[in-house]
Short mmCIF file of C-alpha atoms in Angstrom, two decimals:
data_model
loop_
_atom_site.label_atom_id
_atom_site.label_comp_id
_atom_site.label_asym_id
_atom_site.label_seq_id
_atom_site.Cartn_x
_atom_site.Cartn_y
_atom_site.Cartn_z
CA MET A 1 65.37 -38.52 17.18
CA ARG A 2 63.28 -37.42 13.47
CA VAL A 3 64.36 -34.34 11.92
CA TYR A 4 62.64 -32.29 8.91
CA MET A 5 64.73 -30.54 6.99
CA ASP A 6 62.83 -30.86 3.29
CA ASN A 7 60.43 -27.91 3.94
CA GLY A 8 61.79 -26.66 0.59
CA ALA A 9 60.02 -29.48 -1.41
CA THR A 10 56.62 -29.06 0.98
CA THR A 11 56.05 -27.67 4.82
CA ARG A 12 53.09 -29.50 6.86
CA VAL A 13 49.95 -27.87 7.50
CA THR A 14 50.13 -26.38 10.98
CA GLU A 15 47.26 -26.29 13.16
CA PRO A 16 45.98 -22.85 12.69
CA VAL A 17 45.82 -23.32 9.27
CA MET A 18 44.91 -27.03 9.40
CA ALA A 19 41.53 -25.37 12.82
CA ALA A 20 40.69 -21.91 10.43
CA MET A 21 39.97 -24.94 7.23
CA GLN A 22 38.54 -27.79 8.79
CA PRO A 23 34.04 -26.09 8.25
CA TYR A 24 34.62 -25.69 5.06
CA PHE A 25 34.99 -29.17 4.62
CA CYS A 26 31.94 -30.37 6.46
CA GLU A 27 29.64 -27.31 7.67
CA ILE A 28 30.47 -24.76 5.47
CA PHE A 29 31.07 -26.56 1.95
CA GLY A 30 28.54 -24.20 -0.58
CA ASN A 31 29.62 -23.75 -3.88
CA PRO A 32 31.24 -20.43 -3.95
CA SER A 33 29.71 -20.07 -7.33
CA SER A 34 26.59 -20.55 -6.09
CA VAL A 35 23.73 -17.91 -4.96
CA HIS A 36 21.49 -19.16 -2.35
CA GLY A 37 22.77 -18.44 1.33
CA TYR A 38 25.64 -22.08 1.22
CA GLY A 39 27.07 -20.95 -1.63
CA ARG A 40 27.48 -16.87 -0.48
CA GLU A 41 29.02 -18.27 2.79
CA ALA A 42 31.71 -19.70 0.68
CA ARG A 43 32.25 -16.96 -1.59
CA ARG A 44 32.68 -14.28 1.53
CA ALA A 45 35.55 -17.16 2.50
CA VAL A 46 36.98 -16.54 -0.25
CA GLU A 47 37.23 -13.42 -1.00
CA ALA A 48 38.07 -12.98 2.57
CA ALA A 49 41.18 -14.93 1.58
CA ARG A 50 42.05 -12.81 -1.48
CA ALA A 51 42.18 -10.07 0.83
CA GLN A 52 44.32 -11.62 3.05
CA VAL A 53 46.63 -12.30 -0.15
CA ALA A 54 46.59 -9.40 -1.18
CA ARG A 55 47.69 -7.93 1.88
CA ALA A 56 50.81 -9.86 2.79
CA ILE A 57 52.18 -8.47 -1.22
CA GLY A 58 51.19 -5.54 -0.86
CA ALA A 59 48.64 -6.50 -3.81
CA GLU A 60 45.33 -5.50 -4.60
CA PRO A 61 42.23 -8.11 -3.73
CA ARG A 62 41.16 -8.18 -7.25
CA GLU A 63 44.68 -8.49 -9.04
CA ILE A 64 44.72 -11.96 -7.13
CA TYR A 65 43.77 -15.52 -9.01
CA PHE A 66 43.66 -18.96 -7.80
CA THR A 67 45.63 -21.26 -9.03
CA GLY A 68 46.27 -25.51 -8.07
CA CYS A 69 49.37 -24.63 -7.61
CA GLY A 70 52.60 -22.61 -8.34
CA THR A 71 53.23 -24.46 -11.65
CA GLU A 72 50.18 -23.50 -12.81
CA ALA A 73 49.96 -19.87 -12.04
CA ASP A 74 54.04 -19.41 -13.62
CA ASN A 75 52.96 -21.48 -16.89
CA TRP A 76 49.84 -18.82 -16.54
CA ALA A 77 51.78 -15.96 -16.46
CA ILE A 78 54.46 -16.51 -19.03
CA ARG A 79 52.15 -18.07 -21.36
CA GLY A 80 49.51 -16.06 -21.18
CA ALA A 81 51.63 -12.62 -21.57
CA ALA A 82 53.55 -14.45 -24.72
CA TYR A 83 50.58 -15.50 -26.29
CA ALA A 84 48.69 -11.89 -25.14
CA ASN A 85 51.42 -10.30 -26.56
CA VAL A 86 53.01 -11.46 -29.84
CA LYS A 87 52.25 -8.76 -31.90
CA LYS A 88 54.51 -6.87 -30.14
CA GLY A 89 57.10 -9.31 -30.64
CA LYS A 90 58.06 -12.88 -29.49
CA HIS A 91 61.11 -12.42 -27.38
CA ILE A 92 60.92 -13.76 -23.33
CA ILE A 93 63.92 -13.17 -21.25
CA THR A 94 64.59 -15.18 -18.83
CA THR A 95 67.58 -17.27 -16.76
CA ASN A 96 69.33 -20.58 -16.79
CA PHE A 97 68.63 -22.07 -13.90
CA GLU A 98 64.90 -21.60 -13.00
CA HIS A 99 62.64 -23.70 -11.49
CA HIS A 100 61.75 -26.78 -13.98
CA ALA A 101 58.28 -25.16 -14.73
CA VAL A 102 59.99 -21.79 -16.16
CA LEU A 103 62.15 -23.64 -18.05
CA HIS A 104 59.83 -26.27 -19.58
CA THR A 105 57.42 -23.88 -20.26
CA CYS A 106 60.25 -21.80 -22.42
CA LYS A 107 61.26 -24.41 -23.48
CA GLN A 108 56.96 -25.46 -25.34
CA LEU A 109 57.43 -21.68 -26.27
CA GLU A 110 60.43 -22.36 -28.31
CA LYS A 111 59.32 -25.38 -29.96
CA GLU A 112 56.19 -22.75 -31.14
CA GLY A 113 58.30 -20.09 -32.48
CA PHE A 114 58.94 -17.86 -29.78
CA GLU A 115 62.59 -16.84 -28.86
CA VAL A 116 63.71 -17.45 -25.51
CA THR A 117 67.26 -16.04 -24.33
CA TYR A 118 68.74 -18.39 -20.66
CA LEU A 119 70.47 -15.36 -18.97
CA PRO A 120 73.60 -17.69 -17.23
CA VAL A 121 74.16 -16.43 -13.65
CA ASP A 122 77.11 -16.29 -11.59
CA GLU A 123 78.72 -18.73 -9.03
CA ASP A 124 77.29 -17.48 -6.16
CA GLY A 125 73.58 -18.16 -8.43
CA LEU A 126 73.36 -13.94 -9.23
CA VAL A 127 72.20 -12.86 -12.48
CA THR A 128 72.45 -8.64 -12.43
CA PRO A 129 70.56 -5.61 -13.74
CA GLU A 130 73.67 -5.09 -16.51
CA GLN A 131 72.97 -8.19 -17.95
CA LEU A 132 69.31 -8.28 -18.17
CA GLU A 133 69.17 -4.46 -19.75
CA ALA A 134 71.75 -5.56 -22.34
CA ALA A 135 69.31 -8.31 -23.19
CA ILE A 136 66.60 -6.27 -23.87
CA ARG A 137 65.37 -6.50 -27.46
CA PRO A 138 62.67 -4.30 -29.40
CA ASP A 139 60.67 -7.58 -29.18
CA THR A 140 60.91 -8.99 -26.23
CA THR A 141 57.48 -9.07 -24.49
CA LEU A 142 59.00 -10.38 -21.05
CA VAL A 143 61.19 -11.25 -18.42
CA THR A 144 60.56 -14.19 -15.97
CA ILE A 145 63.28 -14.84 -13.19
CA MET A 146 62.46 -16.46 -10.10
CA TYR A 147 62.85 -14.20 -6.84
CA ALA A 148 64.70 -16.94 -4.76
CA ASN A 149 65.98 -20.66 -6.06
CA ASN A 150 64.85 -23.57 -4.76
CA GLU A 151 68.01 -25.34 -4.85
CA ILE A 152 70.75 -23.17 -3.28
CA GLY A 153 68.39 -20.35 -2.21
CA THR A 154 70.01 -17.46 -3.67
CA VAL A 155 68.09 -14.44 -3.71
CA GLU A 156 68.16 -12.50 -6.85
CA PRO A 157 67.92 -8.64 -7.21
CA ILE A 158 63.89 -8.32 -8.27
CA PRO A 159 63.45 -4.77 -7.40
CA ALA A 160 66.73 -3.99 -9.12
CA LEU A 161 65.38 -6.36 -12.14
CA ALA A 162 62.06 -5.42 -12.41
CA ALA A 163 62.82 -1.57 -12.36
CA VAL A 164 65.02 -2.26 -15.96
CA ALA A 165 62.11 -4.42 -17.34
CA LYS A 166 59.47 -1.60 -16.47
CA ALA A 167 61.85 1.17 -17.97
CA LYS A 168 62.00 -0.62 -20.75
CA GLY A 169 58.28 -1.25 -21.35
CA VAL A 170 58.43 -4.63 -20.76
CA LEU A 171 56.37 -7.40 -18.84
CA PHE A 172 58.04 -8.26 -15.19
CA HIS A 173 56.87 -11.67 -13.65
CA THR A 174 58.84 -13.78 -10.93
CA ASP A 175 58.45 -17.36 -9.65
CA ALA A 176 58.06 -16.25 -6.14
CA VAL A 177 57.45 -19.65 -5.17
CA GLN A 178 60.25 -20.44 -2.31
CA ALA A 179 60.02 -16.67 -1.44
CA ILE A 180 57.46 -16.36 0.31
CA GLY A 181 57.87 -16.25 3.90
CA HIS A 182 61.54 -16.38 3.67
CA VAL A 183 61.95 -12.35 2.26
CA ALA A 184 59.63 -9.71 2.71
CA ILE A 185 57.97 -8.80 -0.61
CA ASP A 186 55.90 -5.39 -1.62
CA VAL A 187 54.62 -6.15 -5.59
CA LYS A 188 53.92 -2.19 -5.78
CA ALA A 189 57.33 -1.13 -4.56
CA GLN A 190 59.22 -3.61 -6.22
CA GLN A 191 57.29 -3.08 -9.59
CA ILE A 192 56.54 -6.55 -10.19
CA ASP A 193 53.69 -7.41 -12.96
CA MET A 194 53.56 -10.82 -11.64
CA LEU A 195 54.22 -13.09 -9.11
CA SER A 196 53.83 -16.75 -8.96
CA LEU A 197 53.14 -18.46 -5.08
CA SER A 198 52.09 -21.68 -4.06
CA GLY A 199 51.16 -22.57 -0.85
CA HIS A 200 52.35 -25.87 0.85
CA LYS A 201 55.07 -23.90 0.98
CA PHE A 202 54.83 -21.76 4.00
CA HIS A 203 52.41 -24.54 6.04
CA ALA A 204 49.71 -24.03 3.59
CA PRO A 205 48.07 -27.41 1.86
CA LYS A 206 48.99 -28.71 -1.17
CA GLY A 207 47.07 -28.07 -4.54
CA ILE A 208 46.32 -24.53 -3.57
CA GLY A 209 48.35 -21.59 -5.61
CA ALA A 210 47.65 -18.28 -6.55
CA LEU A 211 48.76 -15.76 -9.07
CA TYR A 212 49.23 -11.87 -8.76
CA LEU A 213 47.66 -10.42 -12.13
CA ARG A 214 49.31 -6.62 -11.93
CA GLN A 215 45.69 -4.64 -12.58
CA GLY A 216 45.59 -3.95 -16.52
CA VAL A 217 48.05 -6.44 -17.37
CA ARG A 218 46.85 -8.44 -19.84
CA LEU A 219 46.68 -12.74 -19.92
CA GLN A 220 45.33 -14.73 -22.38
CA GLN A 221 42.73 -17.13 -20.57
CA LEU A 222 44.59 -20.41 -21.12
CA MET A 223 42.04 -22.92 -19.91
CA GLN A 224 38.33 -23.03 -20.79
CA GLY A 225 35.18 -23.72 -18.91
CA GLY A 226 33.33 -21.75 -16.07
CA ALA A 227 33.53 -18.03 -14.78
CA GLN A 228 35.22 -18.06 -11.92
CA GLU A 229 38.24 -15.82 -10.69
CA ARG A 230 36.33 -13.17 -12.45
CA ASN A 231 36.08 -15.53 -16.12
CA GLN A 232 40.18 -15.75 -15.95
CA ARG A 233 41.08 -19.22 -14.13
CA PRO A 234 38.12 -21.40 -14.86
CA GLY A 235 36.83 -24.60 -12.09
CA THR A 236 35.20 -24.70 -9.09
CA GLU A 237 37.39 -23.51 -6.44
CA ASN A 238 39.51 -25.56 -3.46
CA LEU A 239 37.84 -23.38 -1.12
CA ALA A 240 39.03 -25.38 1.90
CA GLY A 241 42.37 -24.72 0.56
CA ILE A 242 41.86 -21.06 -0.19
CA VAL A 243 41.19 -20.64 2.98
CA GLY A 244 44.00 -22.36 4.33
CA LEU A 245 46.53 -20.43 2.04
CA GLY A 246 44.75 -17.22 3.32
CA VAL A 247 45.34 -17.89 7.19
CA ALA A 248 49.51 -19.54 6.31
CA ILE A 249 50.21 -16.80 3.88
CA GLU A 250 49.54 -14.38 6.84
CA LEU A 251 51.13 -16.52 9.85
CA ALA A 252 54.07 -16.65 7.47
CA THR A 253 54.14 -12.70 6.62
CA ALA A 254 53.34 -11.37 10.11
CA ASP A 255 56.54 -11.17 11.34
CA ILE A 256 58.69 -12.16 8.47
CA GLU A 257 61.99 -10.07 10.59
CA GLY A 258 61.57 -12.37 13.70
CA ARG A 259 61.36 -15.87 11.56
CA ALA A 260 63.46 -14.96 8.97
CA ALA A 261 65.96 -14.19 12.43
CA ARG A 262 65.62 -17.56 13.76
CA MET A 263 66.04 -19.68 10.71
CA ARG A 264 69.28 -17.61 10.05
CA GLU A 265 70.41 -18.36 13.47
CA VAL A 266 69.96 -22.21 13.41
CA ARG A 267 71.52 -22.26 9.12
CA ASP A 268 74.26 -20.02 10.13
CA HIS A 269 75.10 -22.40 12.92
CA MET A 270 74.71 -25.50 10.64
CA ILE A 271 77.27 -23.93 7.91
CA LYS A 272 80.10 -22.87 10.09
CA ARG A 273 79.88 -26.10 11.77
CA ILE A 274 79.25 -28.12 8.38
CA MET A 275 82.28 -25.97 6.86
CA ASP A 276 84.84 -26.65 10.05
CA GLU A 277 83.90 -30.19 10.36
CA ILE A 278 84.50 -31.97 6.59
CA PRO A 279 87.21 -31.44 4.65
CA TYR A 280 86.20 -30.72 0.83
CA VAL A 281 82.83 -29.41 1.33
CA LYS A 282 81.85 -26.58 -0.43
CA LEU A 283 78.88 -24.30 0.05
CA ASN A 284 76.47 -23.17 -3.09
CA GLY A 285 74.90 -20.01 -2.99
CA HIS A 286 75.42 -16.77 -2.47
CA PRO A 287 77.25 -16.84 0.86
CA THR A 288 74.94 -14.28 2.58
CA GLN A 289 72.27 -13.10 -0.05
CA ARG A 290 70.24 -15.80 0.39
CA MET A 291 67.17 -17.55 1.83
CA CYS A 292 67.18 -17.15 5.28
CA GLY A 293 65.99 -21.40 5.72
CA ASN A 294 68.69 -22.70 3.06
CA VAL A 295 71.75 -25.11 3.00
CA ASN A 296 73.01 -26.77 0.12
CA VAL A 297 76.82 -27.98 0.06
CA SER A 298 78.23 -30.73 -1.78
CA PHE A 299 80.65 -33.57 -0.13
CA GLN A 300 83.47 -34.50 -2.64
CA PHE A 301 83.76 -38.21 -3.43
CA ILE A 302 80.81 -39.17 -2.42
CA GLU A 303 77.11 -39.22 -4.24
CA GLY A 304 74.01 -37.44 -2.58
CA GLU A 305 71.44 -40.73 -3.30
CA SER A 306 73.73 -42.39 -0.69
CA LEU A 307 73.81 -39.32 1.38
CA LEU A 308 70.17 -39.22 1.60
CA LEU A 309 69.45 -42.46 2.51
CA HIS A 310 72.06 -43.26 5.33
CA LEU A 311 70.39 -39.48 6.81
CA ASP A 312 66.64 -41.28 6.23
CA LEU A 313 68.03 -43.87 8.33
CA LYS A 314 68.91 -41.70 10.87
CA GLY A 315 65.22 -40.05 10.95
CA ILE A 316 66.48 -37.22 8.65
CA ALA A 317 64.81 -35.57 6.02
CA ALA A 318 66.38 -33.92 3.50
CA SER A 319 67.05 -33.81 -0.35
CA SER A 320 69.85 -33.21 -3.07
CA GLY A 321 67.85 -30.53 -5.05
CA SER A 322 63.95 -29.97 -6.38
CA ALA A 323 61.50 -32.58 -5.04
CA CYS A 324 60.42 -32.16 -8.69
CA THR A 325 63.85 -33.63 -10.24
CA SER A 326 64.57 -36.17 -6.91
CA GLY A 327 63.90 -39.32 -9.73
CA SER A 328 66.35 -38.02 -11.79
CA LEU A 329 69.96 -39.33 -12.20
CA ASP A 330 71.31 -36.40 -13.17
CA PRO A 331 73.31 -33.60 -11.90
CA SER A 332 71.03 -30.63 -10.56
CA HIS A 333 70.55 -27.85 -13.90
CA VAL A 334 70.88 -25.31 -10.82
CA LEU A 335 74.40 -26.86 -9.68
CA LEU A 336 76.01 -27.17 -13.53
CA ALA A 337 74.88 -23.56 -14.20
CA ILE A 338 77.51 -22.44 -11.72
CA GLY A 339 79.70 -23.80 -13.13
CA LEU A 340 80.32 -27.01 -10.49
CA PRO A 341 81.76 -29.68 -12.22
CA HIS A 342 79.49 -32.83 -12.62
CA GLU A 343 81.61 -35.28 -9.72
CA ILE A 344 80.89 -31.87 -7.90
CA ALA A 345 77.39 -31.59 -7.81
CA HIS A 346 76.49 -35.20 -8.03
CA GLY A 347 77.39 -34.52 -3.63
CA SER A 348 74.91 -31.97 -3.16
CA LEU A 349 72.94 -32.17 -0.49
CA ARG A 350 69.54 -29.72 -0.06
CA LEU A 351 68.71 -28.54 4.38
CA SER A 352 65.99 -26.21 3.93
CA LEU A 353 64.75 -25.38 7.49
CA CYS A 354 61.68 -24.02 8.63
CA GLU A 355 60.82 -21.77 11.70
CA GLU A 356 59.98 -24.92 13.34
CA ASN A 357 63.43 -26.05 13.74
CA THR A 358 65.64 -26.01 16.38
CA LEU A 359 69.41 -25.42 17.40
CA GLU A 360 69.04 -29.32 18.79
CA GLU A 361 67.98 -30.49 15.60
CA ALA A 362 71.00 -28.89 13.91
CA ASP A 363 73.51 -30.14 15.82
CA TYR A 364 71.89 -33.77 15.42
CA VAL A 365 71.97 -33.65 11.63
CA VAL A 366 75.38 -31.91 11.96
CA ASP A 367 77.21 -35.02 13.43
CA ALA A 368 75.05 -37.40 11.61
CA LEU A 369 76.93 -36.19 8.18
CA VAL A 370 80.10 -36.18 10.03
CA GLU A 371 79.87 -39.77 10.92
CA ILE A 372 78.21 -40.75 7.81
CA VAL A 373 80.37 -38.16 4.84
CA ALA A 374 84.12 -40.08 6.63
CA LYS A 375 81.90 -43.22 6.14
CA LEU A 376 81.22 -43.09 2.49
CA ARG A 377 84.36 -41.51 1.87
CA ALA A 378 86.70 -44.70 3.36
CA MET A 379 84.69 -46.99 0.93
CA SER A 380 85.36 -45.06 -1.99
CA PRO A 381 88.73 -45.69 -4.31
CA LEU A 382 88.44 -41.77 -5.36
CA TYR A 383 88.97 -40.66 -1.95
CA ASP A 384 91.89 -43.59 -0.86
CA ASP A 385 93.63 -42.14 -4.07
CA PHE A 386 93.19 -38.79 -3.02
CA ILE A 387 94.71 -39.55 0.57
CA LYS A 388 97.28 -41.11 -0.88
CA GLY A 389 98.31 -38.06 -3.16
CA VAL A 390 98.42 -39.54 -6.52
CA ASP A 391 100.10 -36.28 -7.02
CA GLY A 392 101.92 -35.96 -4.04
CA GLU A 393 99.70 -32.44 -3.30
CA GLN A 394 96.51 -33.16 -0.86
CA GLY A 395 94.42 -30.95 -2.57
CA GLY A 396 95.79 -31.84 -5.96
CA GLU A 397 94.44 -32.81 -9.01
CA GLY A 398 91.59 -34.35 -7.67
CA CYS A 399 89.76 -31.84 -5.98
CA CYS A 400 88.13 -28.79 -7.49
CA SER A 401 89.22 -25.98 -6.12
CA ALA A 402 86.27 -24.38 -4.35
CA CYS A 403 86.24 -27.50 -2.48
CA ARG A 404 90.32 -28.02 -0.87
CA ARG A 405 90.20 -27.20 3.25
CA GLN A 406 92.14 -23.87 3.64
#
C-alpha cells in the first residue's frame, strides 16, 4: 500500500485541473500580451482565472496579481510595502514562527536598516491581538502574520489581528499559502490588505501563485521588465498554470466546510489512535484551532529522520516539518518557538492530509507508526535507561512533562 500524507509540501494536480490546463499547452498557446486572436484567447483565459481567484477569497479581480509562487508573493508584499512606506517609518511586525519566505525577507530588511519585531507565540502557536497592539508604534508600517502555520497547523486569529492593524492605520499582510482550501477566507470582511497564496498547495501545478493587493495599497515594484500584471509584475504569464490555479481554487473553496469536515474526521481519528497507542508522544499545535488536515506529533527518544526513512520503506510519504528546510539537521524553528526542547523537537513528524485521504489509509499509517516507534526505541540507549528508571520513577528526568503518559 502507498499512502501520500505530505500534502503540506505539495499536492497532486487533480484530473479536473489537468483537463482544464491541457488546451493551453498546444491549442490555445498565444502570448496574453499579443494583440492578435491567439493572444486575445490567452488573455481571456488569464482574466477568467483572475476572477476565479478573486471570488474564492472575496476580492475584486483587479486586486489579484499572478506570481511564480507563494514565496515571491510574500517577498513582494513585505519588501514592496516596506520600501513604499519608508517615509512613514521603518518598523515591521511579524512572529517568530513564520515560514522562511517571511522570516528571511524580514532578516534581509533588517540588514537594510529596517527594524523588525518578532512576536513570540504561546505553546500552541498562537499570537494574540493584545500582543500585536502593544507592539505597534507610530513608525510601524506593516504587520505580516501567517494565516495557518505550515508545520503545526495552528490557525491564527487573523480577523482580530487585522482589525488591530486597521485601527492603527498599519498595513496587514498574511501568508495564507497553507490556509487556502482549508479555512474560509474573505479578505474584505476580515480586513486583510495583502494575502499570498500558492497553487501547488491545493491541487494546482507548482510554479504559480498569486498576491491579493487591496485596491489603494501601494507597493514598490521589485522586478523590471514588461508591462504584464498592470505594470506591476513583469514577465510573460504562465498561461496553463494560471488556468490551473483558477480551476483549483474554485474547486478547493466550493464546498470548503464539507471538505474540511471529511479531513477532520480522518485527522482526529489518527490523533486519537496515536495518543492512545504510543507512549511519550506530544501533539504539537492548537488542539482544536488547527488546520483540518494537519497532524504534528513529537516522539521522544527517536529521530524524525529515522522515522521518515522507515515510513518510506512502508510506502508512506510524510515529513518532519517544512519541505523548504527538509535538508537541515537543525530542529524546526517552529517547534522551538512553541517551547519544545531540542531533543523533543528532533523527533517530530508532520502528516498533512487532503480530502482524498481515507480512514483506511489513516489506520495503515498509525499501525506502521506503532511498529516503527517501538522498533526505534528498542535500539535507543536513552529509552533503555529511561525504562529502567534511572531516577526510580517512570516519566521522570528523561522525559519532558508534556510527553509523559498520563
